[in-house]
CSV table of C-alpha atoms in Angstrom, one decimal:
chain,number,residue,atom,x,y,z
A,1,UNK,CA,16.6,8.7,47.8
A,2,UNK,CA,16.5,5.5,45.8
A,3,UNK,CA,19.5,3.2,45.5
A,4,UNK,CA,21.3,3.1,42.2
A,5,UNK,CA,20.2,0.1,40.2
A,6,UNK,CA,22.4,-1.5,37.7
A,7,UNK,CA,20.8,-3.0,34.6
A,8,UNK,CA,21.4,-6.7,34.6
A,9,UNK,CA,22.1,-6.4,30.9
A,10,UNK,CA,24.8,-3.9,31.1
A,11,UNK,CA,28.4,-4.9,30.7
A,12,UNK,CA,31.7,-3.2,30.1
A,13,UNK,CA,31.3,-4.1,26.4
A,14,UNK,CA,28.0,-2.3,26.1
A,15,UNK,CA,29.5,0.8,27.7
A,16,UNK,CA,32.5,0.8,25.3
A,17,UNK,CA,31.7,-1.0,22.1
A,18,UNK,CA,34.7,0.3,20.2
A,19,UNK,CA,37.0,-1.2,22.9
A,20,UNK,CA,35.3,-4.6,22.7
A,21,UNK,CA,35.5,-4.5,18.9
A,22,UNK,CA,39.2,-3.6,19.0
A,23,UNK,CA,39.9,-6.5,21.4
A,24,UNK,CA,38.0,-9.0,19.3
A,25,UNK,CA,39.8,-7.8,16.2
A,26,UNK,CA,43.2,-8.2,17.8
A,27,UNK,CA,42.3,-11.7,19.0
A,28,UNK,CA,41.2,-12.7,15.5
A,29,UNK,CA,44.4,-11.3,14.0
A,30,UNK,CA,46.5,-13.2,16.5
A,31,UNK,CA,44.6,-16.4,15.8
A,32,UNK,CA,45.0,-16.0,12.1
A,33,UNK,CA,48.7,-15.3,12.4
A,34,UNK,CA,49.1,-18.5,14.5
A,35,UNK,CA,47.2,-20.6,12.0
A,36,UNK,CA,49.3,-19.2,9.1
A,37,UNK,CA,52.5,-20.0,10.9
A,38,UNK,CA,51.3,-23.5,11.7
A,39,UNK,CA,50.4,-24.1,8.1
A,40,UNK,CA,53.8,-22.8,7.0
A,41,UNK,CA,55.5,-25.2,9.5
A,42,UNK,CA,53.5,-28.2,8.1
A,43,UNK,CA,54.5,-27.2,4.5
A,44,UNK,CA,58.1,-27.0,5.5
A,45,UNK,CA,57.9,-30.4,7.2
A,46,UNK,CA,56.6,-32.1,4.0
A,47,UNK,CA,58.6,-30.2,1.4
A,48,UNK,CA,61.3,-32.0,-0.6
A,49,UNK,CA,63.7,-29.0,-0.5
A,50,UNK,CA,63.8,-25.3,0.0
A,51,UNK,CA,62.6,-24.5,-3.5
A,52,UNK,CA,59.6,-26.8,-3.1
A,53,UNK,CA,58.8,-25.2,0.2
A,54,UNK,CA,59.0,-21.7,-1.3
A,55,UNK,CA,56.8,-22.7,-4.2
A,56,UNK,CA,54.2,-24.3,-2.0
A,57,UNK,CA,54.1,-21.4,0.5
A,58,UNK,CA,53.7,-19.0,-2.4
A,59,UNK,CA,50.7,-21.0,-3.8
A,60,UNK,CA,49.1,-20.8,-0.4
A,61,UNK,CA,49.8,-17.1,0.0
A,62,UNK,CA,52.1,-17.7,2.9
A,63,UNK,CA,55.4,-16.7,1.3
A,64,UNK,CA,55.7,-13.3,3.0
A,65,UNK,CA,54.9,-14.2,6.6
A,66,UNK,CA,56.7,-12.1,9.2
A,67,UNK,CA,59.2,-14.1,11.3
A,68,UNK,CA,57.4,-15.8,14.2
A,69,UNK,CA,58.1,-14.8,17.7
A,70,UNK,CA,58.8,-17.3,20.5
A,71,UNK,CA,55.2,-17.0,21.8
A,72,UNK,CA,53.9,-18.8,18.7
A,73,UNK,CA,56.0,-21.8,19.2
A,74,UNK,CA,54.8,-22.1,22.8
A,75,UNK,CA,51.2,-22.6,21.7
A,76,UNK,CA,51.9,-25.6,19.4
């Protein structure tokens, strides 16, 4: 009986490509959300007033961002 040989090219991702894709997609979405919140924060810092901030955020497509959670502030 020959011992089982593992292919040196095999990895958990090659066994479950859908799982690896889902994890990569989730990571990309989290990174995008983090960047959007950082951009909104910078706009707010440099706006003259609330109306100016709303207008600038709207122009950038950031007006309807969901409220950030505490974990986003910890990364900055």
